[in-house]
Amino acid sequence: SMPRSARMAMPGAVHGALRTLCLAALLGALGAGGTELTLELPDSAQRCFHQELESGIKFSLDYQVISGGHYDVDCYVEDPNGKTIYQETKKQYDSFSHHTEVKGVYTFCFGNEFSTFSHKIVYFDFQVGDEPPILPDMNNRVTALTQMESACVTIHEMLNAVIDSQTHYRLREAQDRSRAEELNGRVSYWSVGETLILFVVSIGQVMLLKSFFTEKRPSSGGAGS
C-alpha cells in the first residue's frame, strides 16, 4: 500500500490522473462475458441451456439452489459431441470450469426429475473466457508496474472480492427468506388447526356438561283406575 506521507504529498493533478486511469481500466476489465440467471425448476422437470463456444476457450459454471425441498438439484454439462464432461446429482451448490477442446454448442442442464412435489429455484452464473488484463499490454510487460498501475490492480482485485461477497450474501438472504416464509406458512397452518381443535373440544365439553344437568322426564302413561 502507498505510504501516508506519499499520499499527502501527491498533487491534485496526479490524483485526477490516477482516478481516470483506474476508471478506464476497471470499465474495460468488467466487460468479460457472462450470464447470471435465477430459474424456476418445477418438480419432475429439467431445464437446459445452450451456448456456442470456440475451441480453446475457458468457461465456468457456478450454481446454487435457493429454495425448494432439500435444496438439491442434478446438473450435467455436455460438449458438442454429446460427451458428458460434468455430472453431479443432488447437489446444493457447486462450481465447474473447463477449457473447450472442440468448437460447437455446449449444453448444461439442471434436473429436478428425482423430486415429485418439490419446486426448486436455482441460481447459476455462466462465465465465458478469461478476464481481460486490467491494463494494456499488462501480460507482456517486462518492467515493474508503476505506483498508479499497482494501485489500479489492487482496487480491481478488491472490487472483484466485493462483487463475489455481494453475490454470496444475496443468495444467503434469498435462501434464508425462503426458509422463513416456509416456517411462517407451517406455523400459520398449525395455528389454524389448533384453533379448530379448540372449538371442537369446547363445544364437546359444553354438550357433555349440559347432558349432566338435564333432567330426564319420566315417561307418561300407565292405566288409570
PDB file of C-alpha atoms in Angstrom:
ATOM      1  CA  SER A   1       0.000   0.000   0.000  1.00  0.00           C
ATOM      2  CA  MET A   2       1.049   3.607  -0.567  1.00  0.00           C
ATOM      3  CA  PRO A   3       2.728   5.347   2.431  1.00  0.00           C
ATOM      4  CA  ARG A   4       0.678   8.047   4.142  1.00  0.00           C
ATOM      5  CA  SER A   5       3.316  10.727   3.502  1.00  0.00           C
ATOM      6  CA  ALA A   6       3.384   9.935  -0.196  1.00  0.00           C
ATOM      7  CA  ARG A   7      -0.418  10.156  -0.430  1.00  0.00           C
ATOM      8  CA  MET A   8      -0.442  13.515   1.316  1.00  0.00           C
ATOM      9  CA  ALA A   9       2.305  14.896  -0.930  1.00  0.00           C
ATOM     10  CA  MET A  10       0.695  13.724  -4.187  1.00  0.00           C
ATOM     11  CA  PRO A  11      -0.554  16.737  -6.216  1.00  0.00           C
ATOM     12  CA  GLY A  12      -4.187  17.057  -7.179  1.00  0.00           C
ATOM     13  CA  ALA A  13      -3.415  16.563 -10.877  1.00  0.00           C
ATOM     14  CA  VAL A  14      -1.793  13.205 -10.145  1.00  0.00           C
ATOM     15  CA  HIS A  15      -4.818  12.202  -8.063  1.00  0.00           C
ATOM     16  CA  GLY A  16      -7.030  13.035 -11.031  1.00  0.00           C
ATOM     17  CA  ALA A  17      -4.844  11.049 -13.412  1.00  0.00           C
ATOM     18  CA  LEU A  18      -4.927   8.069 -11.066  1.00  0.00           C
ATOM     19  CA  ARG A  19      -8.732   8.174 -10.851  1.00  0.00           C
ATOM     20  CA  THR A  20      -9.058   8.442 -14.642  1.00  0.00           C
ATOM     21  CA  LEU A  21      -6.633   5.581 -15.269  1.00  0.00           C
ATOM     22  CA  CYS A  22      -8.279   3.316 -12.702  1.00  0.00           C
ATOM     23  CA  LEU A  23     -11.797   4.084 -14.005  1.00  0.00           C
ATOM     24  CA  ALA A  24     -10.844   3.329 -17.605  1.00  0.00           C
ATOM     25  CA  ALA A  25      -9.051   0.130 -16.642  1.00  0.00           C
ATOM     26  CA  LEU A  26     -11.888  -1.117 -14.441  1.00  0.00           C
ATOM     27  CA  LEU A  27     -14.556  -0.423 -17.034  1.00  0.00           C
ATOM     28  CA  GLY A  28     -12.570  -2.394 -19.562  1.00  0.00           C
ATOM     29  CA  ALA A  29     -11.950  -5.266 -17.182  1.00  0.00           C
ATOM     30  CA  LEU A  30     -15.593  -5.569 -16.152  1.00  0.00           C
ATOM     31  CA  GLY A  31     -16.581  -6.296 -19.734  1.00  0.00           C
ATOM     32  CA  ALA A  32     -15.877 -10.029 -19.521  1.00  0.00           C
ATOM     33  CA  GLY A  33     -18.657 -12.172 -20.996  1.00  0.00           C
ATOM     34  CA  GLY A  34     -21.032 -13.931 -18.652  1.00  0.00           C
ATOM     35  CA  THR A  35     -24.630 -14.646 -17.712  1.00  0.00           C
ATOM     36  CA  GLU A  36     -26.344 -14.715 -14.322  1.00  0.00           C
ATOM     37  CA  LEU A  37     -29.837 -16.167 -14.093  1.00  0.00           C
ATOM     38  CA  THR A  38     -32.309 -17.372 -11.485  1.00  0.00           C
ATOM     39  CA  LEU A  39     -34.673 -20.006 -12.842  1.00  0.00           C
ATOM     40  CA  GLU A  40     -37.720 -21.872 -11.604  1.00  0.00           C
ATOM     41  CA  LEU A  41     -37.450 -25.645 -11.780  1.00  0.00           C
ATOM     42  CA  PRO A  42     -40.792 -27.436 -11.309  1.00  0.00           C
ATOM     43  CA  ASP A  43     -40.995 -30.924  -9.860  1.00  0.00           C
ATOM     44  CA  SER A  44     -40.043 -33.752 -12.229  1.00  0.00           C
ATOM     45  CA  ALA A  45     -38.698 -31.179 -14.726  1.00  0.00           C
ATOM     46  CA  GLN A  46     -35.425 -30.392 -16.469  1.00  0.00           C
ATOM     47  CA  ARG A  47     -34.158 -27.120 -17.927  1.00  0.00           C
ATOM     48  CA  CYS A  48     -31.293 -26.938 -20.435  1.00  0.00           C
ATOM     49  CA  PHE A  49     -29.255 -24.040 -21.819  1.00  0.00           C
ATOM     50  CA  HIS A  50     -27.057 -23.934 -24.905  1.00  0.00           C
ATOM     51  CA  GLN A  51     -24.004 -21.826 -25.695  1.00  0.00           C
ATOM     52  CA  GLU A  52     -21.863 -21.891 -28.831  1.00  0.00           C
ATOM     53  CA  LEU A  53     -18.154 -21.654 -28.000  1.00  0.00           C
ATOM     54  CA  GLU A  54     -14.891 -21.637 -29.899  1.00  0.00           C
ATOM     55  CA  SER A  55     -12.182 -24.190 -29.165  1.00  0.00           C
ATOM     56  CA  GLY A  56      -9.553 -23.301 -26.583  1.00  0.00           C
ATOM     57  CA  ILE A  57     -11.949 -21.092 -24.601  1.00  0.00           C
ATOM     58  CA  LYS A  58     -12.339 -21.330 -20.831  1.00  0.00           C
ATOM     59  CA  PHE A  59     -15.796 -21.306 -19.302  1.00  0.00           C
ATOM     60  CA  SER A  60     -17.033 -21.723 -15.752  1.00  0.00           C
ATOM     61  CA  LEU A  61     -20.389 -22.612 -14.218  1.00  0.00           C
ATOM     62  CA  ASP A  62     -21.377 -21.808 -10.626  1.00  0.00           C
ATOM     63  CA  TYR A  63     -24.816 -22.759  -9.321  1.00  0.00           C
ATOM     64  CA  GLN A  64     -26.748 -22.914  -6.065  1.00  0.00           C
ATOM     65  CA  VAL A  65     -30.260 -23.973  -5.089  1.00  0.00           C
ATOM     66  CA  ILE A  66     -32.009 -21.091  -3.356  1.00  0.00           C
ATOM     67  CA  SER A  67     -35.240 -22.770  -2.266  1.00  0.00           C
ATOM     68  CA  GLY A  68     -37.261 -25.941  -2.516  1.00  0.00           C
ATOM     69  CA  GLY A  69     -37.126 -29.414  -0.980  1.00  0.00           C
ATOM     70  CA  HIS A  70     -33.724 -30.300   0.408  1.00  0.00           C
ATOM     71  CA  TYR A  71     -32.070 -27.554  -1.670  1.00  0.00           C
ATOM     72  CA  ASP A  72     -30.583 -30.051  -4.128  1.00  0.00           C
ATOM     73  CA  VAL A  73     -30.523 -30.392  -7.912  1.00  0.00           C
ATOM     74  CA  ASP A  74     -28.962 -32.525 -10.651  1.00  0.00           C
ATOM     75  CA  CYS A  75     -26.599 -30.875 -13.124  1.00  0.00           C
ATOM     76  CA  TYR A  76     -24.623 -32.037 -16.139  1.00  0.00           C
ATOM     77  CA  VAL A  77     -22.659 -30.437 -18.996  1.00  0.00           C
ATOM     78  CA  GLU A  78     -22.191 -31.894 -22.491  1.00  0.00           C
ATOM     79  CA  ASP A  79     -19.785 -30.904 -25.258  1.00  0.00           C
ATOM     80  CA  PRO A  80     -20.872 -30.601 -28.939  1.00  0.00           C
ATOM     81  CA  ASN A  81     -20.171 -34.328 -29.472  1.00  0.00           C
ATOM     82  CA  GLY A  82     -22.617 -35.322 -26.742  1.00  0.00           C
ATOM     83  CA  LYS A  83     -19.851 -36.286 -24.320  1.00  0.00           C
ATOM     84  CA  THR A  84     -20.634 -35.600 -20.663  1.00  0.00           C
ATOM     85  CA  ILE A  85     -17.820 -33.508 -19.203  1.00  0.00           C
ATOM     86  CA  TYR A  86     -19.511 -32.810 -15.867  1.00  0.00           C
ATOM     87  CA  GLN A  87     -22.273 -34.569 -13.964  1.00  0.00           C
ATOM     88  CA  GLU A  88     -23.441 -34.298 -10.359  1.00  0.00           C
ATOM     89  CA  THR A  89     -26.641 -35.461  -8.643  1.00  0.00           C
ATOM     90  CA  LYS A  90     -28.494 -33.880  -5.729  1.00  0.00           C
ATOM     91  CA  LYS A  91     -26.027 -31.052  -5.158  1.00  0.00           C
ATOM     92  CA  GLN A  92     -26.885 -27.941  -3.177  1.00  0.00           C
ATOM     93  CA  TYR A  93     -24.150 -25.894  -4.896  1.00  0.00           C
ATOM     94  CA  ASP A  94     -21.037 -26.483  -6.960  1.00  0.00           C
ATOM     95  CA  SER A  95     -18.537 -24.920  -9.385  1.00  0.00           C
ATOM     96  CA  PHE A  96     -17.185 -26.274 -12.658  1.00  0.00           C
ATOM     97  CA  SER A  97     -14.635 -24.883 -15.107  1.00  0.00           C
ATOM     98  CA  HIS A  98     -13.396 -26.314 -18.395  1.00  0.00           C
ATOM     99  CA  HIS A  99     -11.234 -25.454 -21.421  1.00  0.00           C
ATOM    100  CA  THR A 100     -13.077 -26.294 -24.632  1.00  0.00           C
ATOM    101  CA  GLU A 101     -11.398 -28.775 -26.953  1.00  0.00           C
ATOM    102  CA  VAL A 102     -13.855 -28.615 -29.852  1.00  0.00           C
ATOM    103  CA  LYS A 103     -15.910 -25.843 -31.380  1.00  0.00           C
ATOM    104  CA  GLY A 104     -19.676 -26.068 -31.189  1.00  0.00           C
ATOM    105  CA  VAL A 105     -22.711 -25.826 -28.945  1.00  0.00           C
ATOM    106  CA  TYR A 106     -22.184 -26.778 -25.318  1.00  0.00           C
ATOM    107  CA  THR A 107     -25.206 -27.765 -23.244  1.00  0.00           C
ATOM    108  CA  PHE A 108     -25.699 -27.567 -19.491  1.00  0.00           C
ATOM    109  CA  CYS A 109     -28.857 -28.798 -17.804  1.00  0.00           C
ATOM    110  CA  PHE A 110     -30.451 -28.667 -14.365  1.00  0.00           C
ATOM    111  CA  GLY A 111     -32.745 -31.532 -13.390  1.00  0.00           C
ATOM    112  CA  ASN A 112     -35.363 -31.936 -10.685  1.00  0.00           C
ATOM    113  CA  GLU A 113     -36.685 -35.232 -12.006  1.00  0.00           C
ATOM    114  CA  PHE A 114     -35.984 -37.099  -8.754  1.00  0.00           C
ATOM    115  CA  SER A 115     -38.487 -34.878  -6.904  1.00  0.00           C
ATOM    116  CA  THR A 116     -42.202 -35.433  -7.380  1.00  0.00           C
ATOM    117  CA  PHE A 117     -43.548 -32.459  -5.405  1.00  0.00           C
ATOM    118  CA  SER A 118     -40.727 -30.011  -4.564  1.00  0.00           C
ATOM    119  CA  HIS A 119     -40.493 -26.849  -6.637  1.00  0.00           C
ATOM    120  CA  LYS A 120     -36.918 -25.523  -6.853  1.00  0.00           C
ATOM    121  CA  ILE A 121     -35.386 -22.119  -7.558  1.00  0.00           C
ATOM    122  CA  VAL A 122     -31.815 -22.309  -8.883  1.00  0.00           C
ATOM    123  CA  TYR A 123     -29.255 -19.547  -9.383  1.00  0.00           C
ATOM    124  CA  PHE A 124     -26.368 -20.003 -11.805  1.00  0.00           C
ATOM    125  CA  ASP A 125     -23.520 -17.892 -13.141  1.00  0.00           C
ATOM    126  CA  PHE A 126     -22.049 -18.865 -16.532  1.00  0.00           C
ATOM    127  CA  GLN A 127     -18.793 -17.098 -17.438  1.00  0.00           C
ATOM    128  CA  VAL A 128     -17.017 -17.411 -20.796  1.00  0.00           C
ATOM    129  CA  GLY A 129     -13.387 -16.514 -21.474  1.00  0.00           C
ATOM    130  CA  ASP A 130     -10.597 -15.242 -19.298  1.00  0.00           C
ATOM    131  CA  GLU A 131     -10.860 -11.824 -17.762  1.00  0.00           C
ATOM    132  CA  PRO A 132      -9.022  -9.293 -19.945  1.00  0.00           C
ATOM    133  CA  PRO A 133      -5.942  -7.650 -18.419  1.00  0.00           C
ATOM    134  CA  ILE A 134      -6.782  -4.594 -16.383  1.00  0.00           C
ATOM    135  CA  LEU A 135      -4.005  -2.566 -18.019  1.00  0.00           C
ATOM    136  CA  PRO A 136      -2.995  -2.534 -21.712  1.00  0.00           C
ATOM    137  CA  ASP A 137      -0.165  -4.967 -22.539  1.00  0.00           C
ATOM    138  CA  MET A 138      -0.009  -5.998 -18.904  1.00  0.00           C
ATOM    139  CA  ASN A 139       0.791  -9.606 -19.754  1.00  0.00           C
ATOM    140  CA  ASN A 140       3.705  -8.570 -21.991  1.00  0.00           C
ATOM    141  CA  ARG A 141       5.302  -6.115 -19.589  1.00  0.00           C
ATOM    142  CA  VAL A 142       8.985  -6.640 -18.841  1.00  0.00           C
ATOM    143  CA  THR A 143       9.223  -3.759 -16.369  1.00  0.00           C
ATOM    144  CA  ALA A 144       7.668  -3.437 -12.934  1.00  0.00           C
ATOM    145  CA  LEU A 145       4.299  -1.774 -12.545  1.00  0.00           C
ATOM    146  CA  THR A 146       4.261   1.863 -11.608  1.00  0.00           C
ATOM    147  CA  GLN A 147       2.701   3.049  -8.369  1.00  0.00           C
ATOM    148  CA  MET A 148      -0.517   4.111 -10.088  1.00  0.00           C
ATOM    149  CA  GLU A 149      -0.771   0.835 -12.025  1.00  0.00           C
ATOM    150  CA  SER A 150      -0.252  -1.179  -8.837  1.00  0.00           C
ATOM    151  CA  ALA A 151      -2.980   0.876  -7.146  1.00  0.00           C
ATOM    152  CA  CYS A 152      -5.376   0.152 -10.052  1.00  0.00           C
ATOM    153  CA  VAL A 153      -4.666  -3.590  -9.861  1.00  0.00           C
ATOM    154  CA  THR A 154      -5.257  -3.569  -6.095  1.00  0.00           C
ATOM    155  CA  ILE A 155      -8.549  -1.653  -6.448  1.00  0.00           C
ATOM    156  CA  HIS A 156      -9.697  -4.037  -9.185  1.00  0.00           C
ATOM    157  CA  GLU A 157      -8.988  -7.100  -7.048  1.00  0.00           C
ATOM    158  CA  MET A 158     -10.821  -5.546  -4.127  1.00  0.00           C
ATOM    159  CA  LEU A 159     -13.850  -4.779  -6.320  1.00  0.00           C
ATOM    160  CA  ASN A 160     -13.918  -8.379  -7.555  1.00  0.00           C
ATOM    161  CA  ALA A 161     -13.889  -9.554  -3.942  1.00  0.00           C
ATOM    162  CA  VAL A 162     -16.753  -7.155  -3.144  1.00  0.00           C
ATOM    163  CA  ILE A 163     -18.795  -8.452  -6.103  1.00  0.00           C
ATOM    164  CA  ASP A 164     -18.279 -12.059  -5.005  1.00  0.00           C
ATOM    165  CA  SER A 165     -19.257 -11.195  -1.431  1.00  0.00           C
ATOM    166  CA  GLN A 166     -22.384  -9.348  -2.563  1.00  0.00           C
ATOM    167  CA  THR A 167     -23.461 -12.309  -4.697  1.00  0.00           C
ATOM    168  CA  HIS A 168     -22.853 -14.693  -1.809  1.00  0.00           C
ATOM    169  CA  TYR A 169     -24.865 -12.602   0.644  1.00  0.00           C
ATOM    170  CA  ARG A 170     -27.692 -12.088  -1.861  1.00  0.00           C
ATOM    171  CA  LEU A 171     -28.009 -15.847  -2.255  1.00  0.00           C
ATOM    172  CA  ARG A 172     -27.853 -16.402   1.502  1.00  0.00           C
ATOM    173  CA  GLU A 173     -30.526 -13.743   2.041  1.00  0.00           C
ATOM    174  CA  ALA A 174     -32.792 -15.288  -0.606  1.00  0.00           C
ATOM    175  CA  GLN A 175     -32.305 -18.761   0.873  1.00  0.00           C
ATOM    176  CA  ASP A 176     -32.978 -17.586   4.433  1.00  0.00           C
ATOM    177  CA  ARG A 177     -36.040 -15.630   3.310  1.00  0.00           C
ATOM    178  CA  SER A 178     -37.413 -18.738   1.609  1.00  0.00           C
ATOM    179  CA  ARG A 179     -36.901 -20.791   4.759  1.00  0.00           C
ATOM    180  CA  ALA A 180     -38.518 -18.097   6.903  1.00  0.00           C
ATOM    181  CA  GLU A 181     -41.567 -17.956   4.635  1.00  0.00           C
ATOM    182  CA  GLU A 182     -41.831 -21.742   4.710  1.00  0.00           C
ATOM    183  CA  LEU A 183     -41.691 -21.780   8.517  1.00  0.00           C
ATOM    184  CA  ASN A 184     -44.239 -18.961   8.671  1.00  0.00           C
ATOM    185  CA  GLY A 185     -46.608 -20.985   6.498  1.00  0.00           C
ATOM    186  CA  ARG A 186     -46.222 -24.050   8.710  1.00  0.00           C
ATOM    187  CA  VAL A 187     -46.850 -22.005  11.857  1.00  0.00           C
ATOM    188  CA  SER A 188     -49.953 -20.450  10.284  1.00  0.00           C
ATOM    189  CA  TYR A 189     -51.406 -23.834   9.276  1.00  0.00           C
ATOM    190  CA  TRP A 190     -50.657 -25.275  12.708  1.00  0.00           C
ATOM    191  CA  SER A 191     -52.337 -22.294  14.403  1.00  0.00           C
ATOM    192  CA  VAL A 192     -55.470 -22.745  12.289  1.00  0.00           C
ATOM    193  CA  GLY A 193     -55.524 -26.446  13.143  1.00  0.00           C
ATOM    194  CA  GLU A 194     -55.160 -25.741  16.862  1.00  0.00           C
ATOM    195  CA  THR A 195     -57.980 -23.183  16.676  1.00  0.00           C
ATOM    196  CA  LEU A 196     -60.311 -25.707  15.038  1.00  0.00           C
ATOM    197  CA  ILE A 197     -59.418 -28.383  17.583  1.00  0.00           C
ATOM    198  CA  LEU A 198     -60.046 -25.889  20.424  1.00  0.00           C
ATOM    199  CA  PHE A 199     -63.526 -25.082  19.082  1.00  0.00           C
ATOM    200  CA  VAL A 200     -64.410 -28.755  18.712  1.00  0.00           C
ATOM    201  CA  VAL A 201     -63.218 -29.590  22.224  1.00  0.00           C
ATOM    202  CA  SER A 202     -65.031 -26.573  23.706  1.00  0.00           C
ATOM    203  CA  ILE A 203     -68.309 -27.472  22.012  1.00  0.00           C
ATOM    204  CA  GLY A 204     -67.898 -31.083  23.124  1.00  0.00           C
ATOM    205  CA  GLN A 205     -67.314 -30.060  26.741  1.00  0.00           C
ATOM    206  CA  VAL A 206     -70.372 -27.778  26.722  1.00  0.00           C
ATOM    207  CA  MET A 207     -72.590 -30.513  25.339  1.00  0.00           C
ATOM    208  CA  LEU A 208     -71.225 -33.040  27.855  1.00  0.00           C
ATOM    209  CA  LEU A 209     -71.783 -30.730  30.824  1.00  0.00           C
ATOM    210  CA  LYS A 210     -75.264 -29.874  29.540  1.00  0.00           C
ATOM    211  CA  SER A 211     -76.140 -33.551  29.436  1.00  0.00           C
ATOM    212  CA  PHE A 212     -75.183 -33.920  33.131  1.00  0.00           C
ATOM    213  CA  PHE A 213     -77.675 -31.258  34.270  1.00  0.00           C
ATOM    214  CA  THR A 214     -80.519 -32.176  32.001  1.00  0.00           C
ATOM    215  CA  GLU A 215     -83.395 -33.847  33.914  1.00  0.00           C
ATOM    216  CA  LYS A 216     -84.865 -36.896  32.391  1.00  0.00           C
ATOM    217  CA  ARG A 217     -88.637 -36.644  32.390  1.00  0.00           C
ATOM    218  CA  PRO A 218     -90.450 -39.788  33.402  1.00  0.00           C
ATOM    219  CA  SER A 219     -92.428 -41.325  30.667  1.00  0.00           C
ATOM    220  CA  SER A 220     -96.126 -40.511  31.000  1.00  0.00           C
ATOM    221  CA  GLY A 221     -98.736 -43.148  30.665  1.00  0.00           C
ATOM    222  CA  GLY A 222     -99.997 -46.091  32.629  1.00  0.00           C
ATOM    223  CA  ALA A 223    -103.582 -47.290  33.018  1.00  0.00           C
ATOM    224  CA  GLY A 224    -105.830 -45.259  35.269  1.00  0.00           C
ATOM    225  CA  SER A 225    -108.069 -46.963  37.746  1.00  0.00           C
TER     226      SER A 225
END
